[in-house]
Amino acid sequence: QVLWIGPATLGHPFSFTPATHPDGVMLLSLPFLPFNARNRELRKAVLFFGGIGLVRKLATFAQWLILRRALRRCAAKQRQIWIIQNIQAAPLIRVLAPDAVIYECIDHPFGFSPYPQAIHREWEELVRDAGHLVATSPSLAALLRGHSNRPIDVISNGVEFDHFALP
């Protein structure tokens, strides 16, 4: 069974209880600090408060409560393989100890908004501790290589236009 975890995003539907998608995938939302919020004032406030360890611990605790409940509902006794894209999920690895972790670097982790130094350290730990690393471009693979000696698979998320072009 697959549990897909996405961020609870302001202005978009989200669910803190697993919902079954028609294809059988369970969907769950977790509250992450919105460092990439569109609202400039909200971004500034999150950057300030996100730099406070207690705030991040409270956010991780809320995520843990929601995820723990979801895993119980999703046959959590099965082997757990986590594919992580959101670096703010990294602290949950230490708390819930999945059997395997794959970090999929789909964008430059710090390319959109500033993050507190603690988040940078958590990202470095994620890259170091993940059992498998995936990047969506050679430049992201090079970024990961600067922090890990593990092999990195590059799986492009682009479109092969020639393959899909009309004759």
mmCIF file of C-alpha atoms in Angstrom, residues 11-160:
data_model
loop_
_atom_site.group_PDB
_atom_site.id
_atom_site.type_symbol
_atom_site.label_atom_id
_atom_site.label_comp_id
_atom_site.label_asym_id
_atom_site.label_seq_id
_atom_site.Cartn_x
_atom_site.Cartn_y
_atom_site.Cartn_z
ATOM 1 C CA GLY A 11 -5.997 27.920 -0.100
ATOM 2 C CA HIS A 12 -5.967 24.296 -1.320
ATOM 3 C CA PRO A 13 -7.896 21.261 -0.087
ATOM 4 C CA PHE A 14 -6.020 19.057 2.360
ATOM 5 C CA SER A 15 -6.775 16.191 4.721
ATOM 6 C CA PHE A 16 -5.091 15.217 7.967
ATOM 7 C CA THR A 17 -6.846 11.841 7.714
ATOM 8 C CA PRO A 18 -5.780 9.411 4.964
ATOM 9 C CA ALA A 19 -8.168 9.510 2.022
ATOM 10 C CA THR A 20 -8.167 6.708 -0.530
ATOM 11 C CA HIS A 21 -7.667 7.851 -4.109
ATOM 12 C CA PRO A 22 -9.495 5.838 -6.814
ATOM 13 C CA ASP A 23 -6.184 4.169 -7.811
ATOM 14 C CA GLY A 24 -5.742 2.834 -4.260
ATOM 15 C CA VAL A 25 -3.108 5.322 -3.114
ATOM 16 C CA MET A 26 -3.766 6.800 0.321
ATOM 17 C CA LEU A 27 -3.395 10.599 0.357
ATOM 18 C CA LEU A 28 -2.433 12.539 3.477
ATOM 19 C CA SER A 29 -1.531 16.149 4.178
ATOM 20 C CA LEU A 30 0.986 17.266 6.785
ATOM 21 C CA PRO A 31 1.471 20.805 8.078
ATOM 22 C CA PHE A 32 4.859 22.149 7.016
ATOM 23 C CA LEU A 33 6.154 25.640 7.738
ATOM 24 C CA PRO A 34 5.360 27.629 4.566
ATOM 25 C CA PHE A 35 8.820 29.032 3.788
ATOM 26 C CA ASN A 36 7.740 29.312 0.133
ATOM 27 C CA ALA A 37 4.417 31.072 0.847
ATOM 28 C CA ARG A 38 3.284 33.507 -1.814
ATOM 29 C CA ASN A 39 2.522 36.187 0.755
ATOM 30 C CA ARG A 40 5.735 38.093 1.502
ATOM 31 C CA GLU A 41 4.785 38.968 5.088
ATOM 32 C CA LEU A 42 3.913 35.346 5.860
ATOM 33 C CA ARG A 43 7.269 34.225 4.398
ATOM 34 C CA LYS A 44 9.122 36.718 6.590
ATOM 35 C CA ALA A 45 7.240 35.601 9.715
ATOM 36 C CA VAL A 46 7.854 31.920 8.956
ATOM 37 C CA LEU A 47 11.543 32.567 8.345
ATOM 38 C CA PHE A 48 11.780 34.262 11.743
ATOM 39 C CA PHE A 49 9.729 31.716 13.709
ATOM 40 C CA GLY A 50 11.093 28.768 11.707
ATOM 41 C CA GLY A 51 14.530 29.633 13.037
ATOM 42 C CA ILE A 52 13.328 28.896 16.572
ATOM 43 C CA GLY A 53 13.968 25.285 17.509
ATOM 44 C CA LEU A 54 10.854 24.998 19.670
ATOM 45 C CA VAL A 55 8.608 26.073 16.764
ATOM 46 C CA ARG A 56 10.152 23.440 14.475
ATOM 47 C CA LYS A 57 9.814 20.804 17.222
ATOM 48 C CA LEU A 58 6.139 21.636 17.661
ATOM 49 C CA ALA A 59 5.602 21.372 13.895
ATOM 50 C CA THR A 60 7.406 18.011 13.846
ATOM 51 C CA PHE A 61 5.309 16.826 16.798
ATOM 52 C CA ALA A 62 2.077 17.743 14.965
ATOM 53 C CA GLN A 63 3.348 15.938 11.839
ATOM 54 C CA TRP A 64 4.291 12.919 13.940
ATOM 55 C CA LEU A 65 0.821 12.703 15.519
ATOM 56 C CA ILE A 66 -0.917 12.872 12.141
ATOM 57 C CA LEU A 67 1.465 10.476 10.409
ATOM 58 C CA ARG A 68 1.495 7.949 13.244
ATOM 59 C CA ARG A 69 -2.308 7.780 13.155
ATOM 60 C CA ALA A 70 -2.247 7.431 9.365
ATOM 61 C CA LEU A 71 0.328 4.632 9.447
ATOM 62 C CA ARG A 72 -1.852 2.709 11.876
ATOM 63 C CA ARG A 73 -4.736 2.928 9.408
ATOM 64 C CA CYS A 74 -2.552 1.960 6.450
ATOM 65 C CA ALA A 75 -1.305 -1.460 7.522
ATOM 66 C CA ALA A 76 1.840 0.033 9.024
ATOM 67 C CA LYS A 77 3.097 -3.418 9.982
ATOM 68 C CA GLN A 78 4.199 -3.811 6.387
ATOM 69 C CA ARG A 79 7.656 -2.700 5.392
ATOM 70 C CA GLN A 80 7.845 1.087 5.174
ATOM 71 C CA ILE A 81 9.797 2.645 2.329
ATOM 72 C CA TRP A 82 9.660 6.417 2.331
ATOM 73 C CA ILE A 83 10.279 8.557 -0.734
ATOM 74 C CA ILE A 84 10.880 12.064 0.558
ATOM 75 C CA GLN A 85 10.742 15.190 -1.573
ATOM 76 C CA ASN A 86 9.973 17.805 1.097
ATOM 77 C CA ILE A 87 13.060 18.409 3.216
ATOM 78 C CA GLN A 88 10.910 19.416 6.176
ATOM 79 C CA ALA A 89 9.885 15.751 6.505
ATOM 80 C CA ALA A 90 13.469 14.797 7.402
ATOM 81 C CA PRO A 91 13.007 14.979 11.212
ATOM 82 C CA LEU A 92 10.216 12.388 10.950
ATOM 83 C CA ILE A 93 12.770 9.808 9.795
ATOM 84 C CA ARG A 94 14.511 9.886 13.166
ATOM 85 C CA VAL A 95 11.201 9.703 15.037
ATOM 86 C CA LEU A 96 9.370 7.005 13.036
ATOM 87 C CA ALA A 97 12.368 5.026 11.670
ATOM 88 C CA PRO A 98 11.105 3.697 8.331
ATOM 89 C CA ASP A 99 12.786 0.600 6.897
ATOM 90 C CA ALA A 100 14.233 2.523 3.947
ATOM 91 C CA VAL A 101 14.423 6.154 2.814
ATOM 92 C CA ILE A 102 14.778 7.458 -0.721
ATOM 93 C CA TYR A 103 15.404 11.181 -1.085
ATOM 94 C CA GLU A 104 14.161 12.525 -4.412
ATOM 95 C CA CYS A 105 15.659 15.947 -5.064
ATOM 96 C CA ILE A 106 13.149 17.467 -7.497
ATOM 97 C CA ASP A 107 14.268 21.109 -7.170
ATOM 98 C CA HIS A 108 17.144 22.971 -5.600
ATOM 99 C CA PRO A 109 16.171 22.719 -1.928
ATOM 100 C CA PHE A 110 17.126 26.326 -1.182
ATOM 101 C CA GLY A 111 16.537 27.884 -4.589
ATOM 102 C CA PHE A 112 13.197 29.554 -3.904
ATOM 103 C CA SER A 113 13.274 31.039 -0.422
ATOM 104 C CA PRO A 114 15.728 31.472 2.417
ATOM 105 C CA TYR A 115 15.628 28.833 5.154
ATOM 106 C CA PRO A 116 17.021 28.908 8.691
ATOM 107 C CA GLN A 117 20.421 27.232 9.121
ATOM 108 C CA ALA A 118 18.778 24.413 11.079
ATOM 109 C CA ILE A 119 16.822 23.401 7.957
ATOM 110 C CA HIS A 120 20.077 23.369 5.963
ATOM 111 C CA ARG A 121 21.573 20.987 8.540
ATOM 112 C CA GLU A 122 18.477 18.753 8.432
ATOM 113 C CA TRP A 123 18.769 18.609 4.631
ATOM 114 C CA GLU A 124 22.437 17.619 4.887
ATOM 115 C CA GLU A 125 21.492 14.856 7.356
ATOM 116 C CA LEU A 126 18.739 13.673 5.003
ATOM 117 C CA VAL A 127 21.159 13.469 2.076
ATOM 118 C CA ARG A 128 23.752 11.705 4.211
ATOM 119 C CA ASP A 129 21.327 9.241 5.835
ATOM 120 C CA ALA A 130 19.024 8.368 2.924
ATOM 121 C CA GLY A 131 19.586 4.878 1.611
ATOM 122 C CA HIS A 132 19.083 5.982 -1.969
ATOM 123 C CA LEU A 133 19.340 9.348 -3.742
ATOM 124 C CA VAL A 134 17.482 10.472 -6.858
ATOM 125 C CA ALA A 135 17.873 13.809 -8.669
ATOM 126 C CA THR A 136 15.829 15.202 -11.536
ATOM 127 C CA SER A 137 18.796 16.850 -13.263
ATOM 128 C CA PRO A 138 22.574 16.515 -13.514
ATOM 129 C CA SER A 139 23.021 19.829 -11.664
ATOM 130 C CA LEU A 140 20.931 18.564 -8.728
ATOM 131 C CA ALA A 141 22.929 15.326 -8.764
ATOM 132 C CA ALA A 142 26.119 17.407 -8.508
ATOM 133 C CA LEU A 143 24.629 19.260 -5.537
ATOM 134 C CA LEU A 144 23.870 15.941 -3.807
ATOM 135 C CA ARG A 145 27.367 14.606 -4.610
ATOM 136 C CA GLY A 146 28.775 17.472 -2.579
ATOM 137 C CA HIS A 147 27.107 15.972 0.501
ATOM 138 C CA SER A 148 27.109 12.213 -0.072
ATOM 139 C CA ASN A 149 29.279 9.468 -1.540
ATOM 140 C CA ARG A 150 26.237 7.334 -2.388
ATOM 141 C CA PRO A 151 25.345 6.642 -6.009
ATOM 142 C CA ILE A 152 22.751 9.070 -7.376
ATOM 143 C CA ASP A 153 20.192 8.150 -10.002
ATOM 144 C CA VAL A 154 19.236 10.960 -12.364
ATOM 145 C CA ILE A 155 15.643 10.606 -13.499
ATOM 146 C CA SER A 156 14.573 13.566 -15.580
ATOM 147 C CA ASN A 157 11.076 14.885 -15.049
ATOM 148 C CA GLY A 158 10.975 16.553 -18.453
ATOM 149 C CA VAL A 159 9.220 15.532 -21.633
ATOM 150 C CA GLU A 160 10.934 13.893 -24.606
#
